[in-house]
Coordinates of C-alpha atoms in Angstrom, one line a residue:
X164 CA 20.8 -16.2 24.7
X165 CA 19.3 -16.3 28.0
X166 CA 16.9 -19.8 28.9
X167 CA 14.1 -18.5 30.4
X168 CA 11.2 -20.8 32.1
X169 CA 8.0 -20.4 29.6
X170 CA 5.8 -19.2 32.6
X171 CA 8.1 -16.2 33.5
X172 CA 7.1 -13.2 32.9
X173 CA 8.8 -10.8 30.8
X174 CA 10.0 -8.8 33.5
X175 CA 12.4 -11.6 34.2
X176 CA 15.3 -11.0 31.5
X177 CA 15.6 -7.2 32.6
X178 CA 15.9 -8.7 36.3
X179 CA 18.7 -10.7 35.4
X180 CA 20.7 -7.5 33.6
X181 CA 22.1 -6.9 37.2
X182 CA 22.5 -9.9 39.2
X183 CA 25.4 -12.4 39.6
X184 CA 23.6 -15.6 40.6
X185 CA 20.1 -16.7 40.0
X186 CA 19.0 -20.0 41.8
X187 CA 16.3 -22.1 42.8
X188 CA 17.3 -24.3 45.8
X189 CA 15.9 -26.3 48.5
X190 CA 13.6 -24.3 51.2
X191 CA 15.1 -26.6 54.3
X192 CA 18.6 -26.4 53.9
X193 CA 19.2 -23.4 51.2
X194 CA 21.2 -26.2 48.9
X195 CA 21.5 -26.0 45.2
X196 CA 23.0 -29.5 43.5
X197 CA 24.3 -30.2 47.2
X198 CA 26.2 -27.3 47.3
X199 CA 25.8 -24.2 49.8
X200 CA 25.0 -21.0 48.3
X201 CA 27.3 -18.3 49.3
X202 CA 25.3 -15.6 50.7
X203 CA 25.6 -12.1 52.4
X204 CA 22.7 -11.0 54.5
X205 CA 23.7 -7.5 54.4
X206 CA 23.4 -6.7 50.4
X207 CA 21.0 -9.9 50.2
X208 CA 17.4 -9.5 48.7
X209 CA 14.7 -12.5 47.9
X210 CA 13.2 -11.8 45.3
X211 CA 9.8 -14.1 44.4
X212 CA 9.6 -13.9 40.4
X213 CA 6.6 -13.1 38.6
X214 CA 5.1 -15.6 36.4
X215 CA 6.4 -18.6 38.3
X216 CA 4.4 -17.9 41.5
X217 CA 5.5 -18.3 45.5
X218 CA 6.5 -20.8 46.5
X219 CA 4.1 -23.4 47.9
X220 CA 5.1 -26.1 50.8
X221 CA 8.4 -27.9 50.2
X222 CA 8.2 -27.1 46.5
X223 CA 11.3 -24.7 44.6
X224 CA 12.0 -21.3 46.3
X225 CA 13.4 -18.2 45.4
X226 CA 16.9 -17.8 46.7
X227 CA 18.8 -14.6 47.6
X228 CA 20.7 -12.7 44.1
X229 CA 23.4 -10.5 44.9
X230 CA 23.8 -7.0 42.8
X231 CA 26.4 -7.2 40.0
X232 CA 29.3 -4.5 40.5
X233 CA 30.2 -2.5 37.3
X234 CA 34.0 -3.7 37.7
X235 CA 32.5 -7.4 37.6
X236 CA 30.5 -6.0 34.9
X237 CA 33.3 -5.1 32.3
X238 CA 35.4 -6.9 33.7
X239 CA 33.6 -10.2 33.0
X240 CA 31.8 -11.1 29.5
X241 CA 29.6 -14.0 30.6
X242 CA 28.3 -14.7 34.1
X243 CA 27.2 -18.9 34.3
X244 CA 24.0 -19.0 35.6
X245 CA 22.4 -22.3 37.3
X246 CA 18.5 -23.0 37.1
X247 CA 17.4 -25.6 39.2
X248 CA 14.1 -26.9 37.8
X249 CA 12.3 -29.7 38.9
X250 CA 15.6 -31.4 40.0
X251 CA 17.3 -30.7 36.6
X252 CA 20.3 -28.3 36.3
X253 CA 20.5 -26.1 33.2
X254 CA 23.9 -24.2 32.6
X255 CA 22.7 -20.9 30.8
X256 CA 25.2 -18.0 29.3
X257 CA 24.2 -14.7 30.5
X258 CA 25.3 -11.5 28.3
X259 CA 26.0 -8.4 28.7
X260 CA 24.1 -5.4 28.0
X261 CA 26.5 -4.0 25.5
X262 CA 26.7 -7.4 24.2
X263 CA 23.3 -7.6 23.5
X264 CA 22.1 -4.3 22.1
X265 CA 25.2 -4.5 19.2
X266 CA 23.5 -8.0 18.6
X267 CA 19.9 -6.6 18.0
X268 CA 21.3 -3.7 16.1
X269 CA 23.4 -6.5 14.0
X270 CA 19.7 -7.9 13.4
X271 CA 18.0 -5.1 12.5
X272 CA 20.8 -3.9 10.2
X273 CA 19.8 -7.9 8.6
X274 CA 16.5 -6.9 7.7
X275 CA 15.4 -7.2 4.3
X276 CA 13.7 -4.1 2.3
X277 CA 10.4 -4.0 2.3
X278 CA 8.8 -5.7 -0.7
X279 CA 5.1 -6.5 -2.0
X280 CA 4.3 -9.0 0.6
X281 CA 4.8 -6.8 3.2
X282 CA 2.6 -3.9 1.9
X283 CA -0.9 -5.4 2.7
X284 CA -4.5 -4.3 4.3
X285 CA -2.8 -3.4 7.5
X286 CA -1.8 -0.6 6.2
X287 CA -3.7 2.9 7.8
X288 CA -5.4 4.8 5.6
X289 CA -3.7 8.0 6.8
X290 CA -0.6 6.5 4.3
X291 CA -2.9 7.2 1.1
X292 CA -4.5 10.5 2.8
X293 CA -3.8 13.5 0.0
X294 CA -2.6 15.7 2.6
X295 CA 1.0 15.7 4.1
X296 CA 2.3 17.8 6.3
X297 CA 6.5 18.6 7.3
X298 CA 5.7 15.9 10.3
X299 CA 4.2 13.6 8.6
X300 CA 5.7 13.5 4.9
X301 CA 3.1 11.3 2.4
X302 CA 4.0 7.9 2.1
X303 CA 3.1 5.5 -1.0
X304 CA 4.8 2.1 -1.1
X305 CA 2.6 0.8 -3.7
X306 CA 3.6 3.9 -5.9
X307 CA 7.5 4.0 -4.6
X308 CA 8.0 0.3 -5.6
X309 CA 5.7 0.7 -9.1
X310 CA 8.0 3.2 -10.6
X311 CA 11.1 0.9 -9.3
X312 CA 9.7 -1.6 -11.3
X313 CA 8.9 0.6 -14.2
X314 CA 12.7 2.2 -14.3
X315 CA 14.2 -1.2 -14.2
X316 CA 11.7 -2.5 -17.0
X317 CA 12.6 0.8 -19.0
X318 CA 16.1 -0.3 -18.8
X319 CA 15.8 -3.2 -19.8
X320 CA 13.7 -2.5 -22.7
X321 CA 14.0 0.4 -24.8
X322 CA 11.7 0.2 -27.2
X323 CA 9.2 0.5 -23.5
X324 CA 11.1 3.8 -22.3
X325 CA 8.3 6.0 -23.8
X326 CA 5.2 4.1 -23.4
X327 CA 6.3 3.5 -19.3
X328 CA 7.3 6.9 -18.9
X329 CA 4.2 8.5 -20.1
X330 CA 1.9 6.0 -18.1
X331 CA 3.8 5.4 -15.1
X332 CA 7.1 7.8 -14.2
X333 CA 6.3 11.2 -15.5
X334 CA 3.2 10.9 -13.2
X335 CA 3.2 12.6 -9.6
X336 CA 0.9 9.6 -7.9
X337 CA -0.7 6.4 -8.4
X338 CA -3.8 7.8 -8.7
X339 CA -2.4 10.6 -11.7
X340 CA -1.2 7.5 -13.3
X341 CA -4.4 5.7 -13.1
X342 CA -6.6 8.6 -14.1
X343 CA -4.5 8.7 -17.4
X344 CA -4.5 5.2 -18.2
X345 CA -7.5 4.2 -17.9
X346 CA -8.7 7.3 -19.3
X347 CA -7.2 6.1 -23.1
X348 CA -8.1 2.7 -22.4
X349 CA -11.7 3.6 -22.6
X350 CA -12.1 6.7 -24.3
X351 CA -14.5 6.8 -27.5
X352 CA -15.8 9.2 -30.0
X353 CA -18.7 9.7 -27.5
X354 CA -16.3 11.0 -24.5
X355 CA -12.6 11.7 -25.1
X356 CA -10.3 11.0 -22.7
X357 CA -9.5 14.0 -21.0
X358 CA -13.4 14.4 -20.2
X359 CA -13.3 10.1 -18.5
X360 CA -9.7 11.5 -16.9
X361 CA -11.3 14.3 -14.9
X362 CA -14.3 11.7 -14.0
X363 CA -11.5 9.3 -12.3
X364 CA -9.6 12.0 -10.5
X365 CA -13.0 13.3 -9.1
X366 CA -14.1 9.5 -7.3
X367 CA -10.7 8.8 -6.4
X368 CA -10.1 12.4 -4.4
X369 CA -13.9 12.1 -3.2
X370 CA -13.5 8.4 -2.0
X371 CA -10.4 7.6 0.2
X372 CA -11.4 4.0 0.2
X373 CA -11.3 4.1 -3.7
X374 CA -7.9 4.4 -3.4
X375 CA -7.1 2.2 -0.8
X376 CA -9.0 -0.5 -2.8
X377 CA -7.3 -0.1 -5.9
X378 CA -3.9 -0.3 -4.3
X379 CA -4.7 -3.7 -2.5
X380 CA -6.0 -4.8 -5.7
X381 CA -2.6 -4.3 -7.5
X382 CA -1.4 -6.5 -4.8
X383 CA -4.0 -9.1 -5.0
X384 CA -2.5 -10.0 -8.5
X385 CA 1.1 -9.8 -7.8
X386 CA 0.3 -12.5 -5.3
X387 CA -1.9 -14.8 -7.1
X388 CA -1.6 -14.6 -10.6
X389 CA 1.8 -16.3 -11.3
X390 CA 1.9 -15.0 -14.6
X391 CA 2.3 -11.6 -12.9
X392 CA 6.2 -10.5 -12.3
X393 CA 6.1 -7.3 -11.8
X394 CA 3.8 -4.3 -10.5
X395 CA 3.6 -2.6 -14.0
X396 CA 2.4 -5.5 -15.6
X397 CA -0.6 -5.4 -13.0
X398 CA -1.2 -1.8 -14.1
X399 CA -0.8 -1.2 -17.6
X400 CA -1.6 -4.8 -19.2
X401 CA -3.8 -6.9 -16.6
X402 CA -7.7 -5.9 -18.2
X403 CA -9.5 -7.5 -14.8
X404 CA -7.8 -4.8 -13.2
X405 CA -8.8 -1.6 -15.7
X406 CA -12.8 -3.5 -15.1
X407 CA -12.5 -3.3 -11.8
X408 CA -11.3 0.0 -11.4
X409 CA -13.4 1.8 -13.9
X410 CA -16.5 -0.2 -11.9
X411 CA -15.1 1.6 -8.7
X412 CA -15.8 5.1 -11.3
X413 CA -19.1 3.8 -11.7
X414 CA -20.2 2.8 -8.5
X415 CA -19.2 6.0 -6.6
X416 CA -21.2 8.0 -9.7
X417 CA -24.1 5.5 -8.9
X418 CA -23.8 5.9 -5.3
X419 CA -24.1 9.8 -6.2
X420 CA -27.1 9.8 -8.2
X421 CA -25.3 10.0 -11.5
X422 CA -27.0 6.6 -13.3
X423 CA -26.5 7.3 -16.5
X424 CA -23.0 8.4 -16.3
X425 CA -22.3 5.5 -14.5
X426 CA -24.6 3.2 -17.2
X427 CA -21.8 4.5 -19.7
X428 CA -19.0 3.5 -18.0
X429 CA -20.4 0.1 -17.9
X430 CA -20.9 0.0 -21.5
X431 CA -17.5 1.1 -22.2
X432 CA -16.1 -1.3 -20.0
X433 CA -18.3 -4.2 -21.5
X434 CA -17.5 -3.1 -24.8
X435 CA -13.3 -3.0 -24.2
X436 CA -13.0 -5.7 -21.7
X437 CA -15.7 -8.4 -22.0
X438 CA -16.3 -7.7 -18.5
X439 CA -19.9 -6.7 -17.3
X440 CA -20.4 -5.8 -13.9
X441 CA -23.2 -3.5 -12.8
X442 CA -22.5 0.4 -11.5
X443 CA -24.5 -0.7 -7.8
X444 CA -22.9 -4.3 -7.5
X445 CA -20.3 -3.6 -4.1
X446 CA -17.0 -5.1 -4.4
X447 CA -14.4 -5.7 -1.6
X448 CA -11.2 -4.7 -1.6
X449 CA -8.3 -7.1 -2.5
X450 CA -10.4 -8.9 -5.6
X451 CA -8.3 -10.2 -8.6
X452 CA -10.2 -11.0 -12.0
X453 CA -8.4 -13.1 -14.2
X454 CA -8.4 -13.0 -17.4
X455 CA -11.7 -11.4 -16.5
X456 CA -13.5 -12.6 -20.3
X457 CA -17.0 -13.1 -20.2
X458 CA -17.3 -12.3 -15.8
X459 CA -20.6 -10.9 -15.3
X460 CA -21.7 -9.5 -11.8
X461 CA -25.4 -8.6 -11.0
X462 CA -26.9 -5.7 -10.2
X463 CA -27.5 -6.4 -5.9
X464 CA -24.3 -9.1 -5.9
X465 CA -21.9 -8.3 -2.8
X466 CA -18.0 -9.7 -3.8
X467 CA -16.2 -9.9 -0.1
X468 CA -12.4 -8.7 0.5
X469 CA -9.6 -10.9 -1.1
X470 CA -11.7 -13.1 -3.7
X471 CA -10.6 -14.2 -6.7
X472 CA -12.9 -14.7 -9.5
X473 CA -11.5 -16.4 -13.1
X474 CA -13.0 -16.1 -16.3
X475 CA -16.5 -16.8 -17.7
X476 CA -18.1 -16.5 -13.8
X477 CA -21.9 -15.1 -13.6
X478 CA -23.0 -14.1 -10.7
X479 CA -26.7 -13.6 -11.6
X480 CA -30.4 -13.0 -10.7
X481 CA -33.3 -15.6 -10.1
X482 CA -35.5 -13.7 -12.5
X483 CA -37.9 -12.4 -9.6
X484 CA -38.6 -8.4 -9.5
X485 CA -39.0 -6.9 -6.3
X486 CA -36.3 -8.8 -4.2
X487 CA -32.6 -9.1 -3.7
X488 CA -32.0 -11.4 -6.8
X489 CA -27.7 -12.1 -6.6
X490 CA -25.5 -13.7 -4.8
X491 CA -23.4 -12.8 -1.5
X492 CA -19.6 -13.6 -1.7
X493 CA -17.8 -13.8 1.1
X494 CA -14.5 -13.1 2.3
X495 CA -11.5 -15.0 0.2
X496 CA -13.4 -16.8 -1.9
X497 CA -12.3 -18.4 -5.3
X498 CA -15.1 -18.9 -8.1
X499 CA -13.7 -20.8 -10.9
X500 CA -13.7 -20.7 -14.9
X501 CA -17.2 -21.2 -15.4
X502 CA -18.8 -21.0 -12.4
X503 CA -22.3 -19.5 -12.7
X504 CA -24.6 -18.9 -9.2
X505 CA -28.0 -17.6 -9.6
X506 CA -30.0 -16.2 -7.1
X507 CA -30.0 -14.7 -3.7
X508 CA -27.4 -17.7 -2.7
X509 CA -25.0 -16.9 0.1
X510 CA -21.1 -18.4 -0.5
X511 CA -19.1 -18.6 3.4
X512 CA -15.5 -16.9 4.0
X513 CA -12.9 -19.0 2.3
X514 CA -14.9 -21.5 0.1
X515 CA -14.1 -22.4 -3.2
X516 CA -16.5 -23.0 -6.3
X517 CA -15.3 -25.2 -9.1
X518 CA -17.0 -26.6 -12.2
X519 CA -16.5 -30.0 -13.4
X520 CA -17.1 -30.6 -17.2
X521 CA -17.4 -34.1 -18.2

C-alpha cells in the first residue's frame, strides 16, 4: 500500500498511477539524500501537490515526475518510490493498477452477509414503501432474515413446523404476519380475530412510519435483550413487543378520532399482557420493553427513539387536571425494574434511571 503524507489530498494516489519517481528535494541544488535527480526538461513537469501546499522559502519543493511508459508499466510490478520528509527518507512500494483493483475485488468478495446489526435506522423508508416497481424490486431485510430464522428453527424442531409456518412463512410480508399474530393474541368473545386483523392491516398500510417502527423495534430486542437468539423469538414469544405494537393500533385509531376503539385495544392489551399504556402516549421508534409486567405509560408521556424500559416502570401523572401531567423520555434512555417518575419531569438523551432497594 502506498504511504501517503496525512495532509495530501486525495487526488494524490490517482497522481501517482502514472509517474515513475515522486520526490521532495532541496530547492538550491535539486538534491535528494545527496544524490542528483535525473531529469529531462523536455517531458519534465513540476507539479505542486494539493494538500501539502507550495512551497515557502528554503522549505521542501516539489521536484519534476516523469510519465510512466506502458512497457515500464507491465513490464515492472513495483516502482520504489522515495519521500523526503522533513529530512527523513521513506522507501514506499507503489502498485500497479491491475494489482490493485484484483486486491479490492479480493476484499469486497471478503465481506460478510449482511446480518441484524447492519439493518438499523439508516435505513430509507422507500425500503418498507408497499409499492415496487421492475426498477426498483421491494426490499425487506427484516422480513428476508425473519423467515431464515424461522426455516432453520422449523428444522430443527418439528414439533414448531406448523405453528412457524402459519405465523411466520406462509405469510407474504412482515406486516401479514403481524396482522395475524397479534390478531389471535388478543382476540376475545367481544371482537374475533379476523375483525382486530383487518384493524392492524388498516394502521400499518395508513402509517408508513408504523412499519418502520415496528421493524426497528424487532431489532431493538435482538440487540439488547440477551435472552433473545433469534428474530422469531422477538416476534412470536416476546409480550413487550405484541404491547407495543397493538399500542401503535391504538394510537393511530386515537390519532384518527376513533377513542373508543382505541380504549379497547388498551383493555385487551392490559388484560393479556400486564402492560398499560395509554392510546395518545407517543412512543419512538427502536423501544424494547422487557418482560414488560406491570409498565404503565401515561396518557401525555413522550418515550424518545432507542429506550429501553424493564418491568414494573410508571411513567405517571402529578394528579393536576388541566396540564401536561407525564414525563418526557429522551433519546436512549434505560428506566429500570421499578422505576416510577411522576409528573411533567423531563429525563436527557442517554441517561439511565435505576432504583435502589435497601
Amino acid at each position: 500500500h502506498l504511504l501517503v503524507p496525512d495532509q495530501a489530498n486525495e487526488k494524490l494516489s490517482s497522481a501517482l498511477w502514472d509517474q515513475t519517481h515522486y520526490t521532495r528535494g532541496d530547492e538550491k541544488n535539486g538534491a535528494v539524500n545527496g544524490k542528483e535527480e535525473e531529469t529531462t526538461s523536455s517531458t519534465a513537469t513540476t507539479t505542486v501537490l494539493r494538500g501539502i501546499g507550495p512551497p515557502k522559502g528554503d522549505e521542501d519543493v516539489v521536484m519534476p515526475y516523469f510519465q510512466m511508459e506502458e512497457k515500464e508499466e507491465k513490464e515492472e510490478e513495483k516502482k520504489e518510490v522515495k519521500m523526503l520528509n522533513n529530512e527523513k527518507s521513506i522507501s514506499v512500494s507503489l502498485p500497479s493498477k491491475e494489482e490493485t483493483t484484483e486486491t479490492m475485488d479480493d476484499a469486497n468478495n471478503d465481506a460478510p452477509p449482511v446480518r441484524f446489526e447492519d439493518i438499523d435506522l439508516s435505513v430509507p423508508p422507500s425500503v418498507y414503501s408497499s409499492s415496487s416497481s421492475a426498477d426498483q424490486p421491494k426490499v425487506d431485510l427484516v422480513w428476508d432474515l425473519m423467515r431464515y430464522e424461522a426455516e432453520r428453527e422449523a428444522e430443527r424442531e418439528p414439533l414448531l413446523v406448523s405453528f412457524l409456518y402459519s405465523t411466520i412463512l406462509n405469510h407474504q410480508s412482515l406486516e401479514s404476519a403481524l396482522a395475524f399474530h397479534l390478531a389471535n393474541r388478543i382476540a376475545s368473545p367481544n371482537m374475533i380475530g379476523t375483525q382486530i386483523q383487518s384493524l392492524i392491516r388498516e394502521a400499518l398500510d395508513a402509517d408508513p412510519s408504523f412499519r418502520r417502527e415496528m421493524r426497528a423495534d424487532i431489532l431493538a430486542v435482538r440487540d439488547r435483550d440477551p435472552a433473545c437468539t433469534c428474530l422469531p423469538d422477538v416476534f412470536l414469544y416476546f409480550k413487550g413487543f405484541h404491547a407495543l405494537q397493538t399500542h401503535r393500533v391504538a394510537h393511530y385509531l386515537w390519532k384518527s378520532g376513533r377513542t373508543v376503539l382505541s380504549h379497547f385495544l388498551q383493555s385487551q392489551v392490559s388484560q393479556h399482557f400486564q402492560i398499560d399504556i395509554h392510546p395518545n402516549a407517543t412512543m419512538g421508534s427502536g423501544i424494547m420493553l422487557d418482560h414488560g409486567t406491570g409498565i404503565v405509560i401515561g396518557e401525555t408521556a413522550v418515550v424518545g427513539h432507542n429506550c429501553s424500559i424493564l418491568h414494573h416502570v410508571t411513567l405517571g401523572g402529578s394528579g393536576k387536571k388541566g396540564v401536561d401531567l407525564h414525563p418526557k423520555v429522551g433519546n436512549g434512555v434505560l428506566l429500570g425494574a421499578g422505576a416510577s417518575v411522576l409528573g411533567n419531569v423531563n429525563i436527557g438523551d442517554g441517561f439511565v434511571v435505576l432504583v435502589y432497594k435497601m
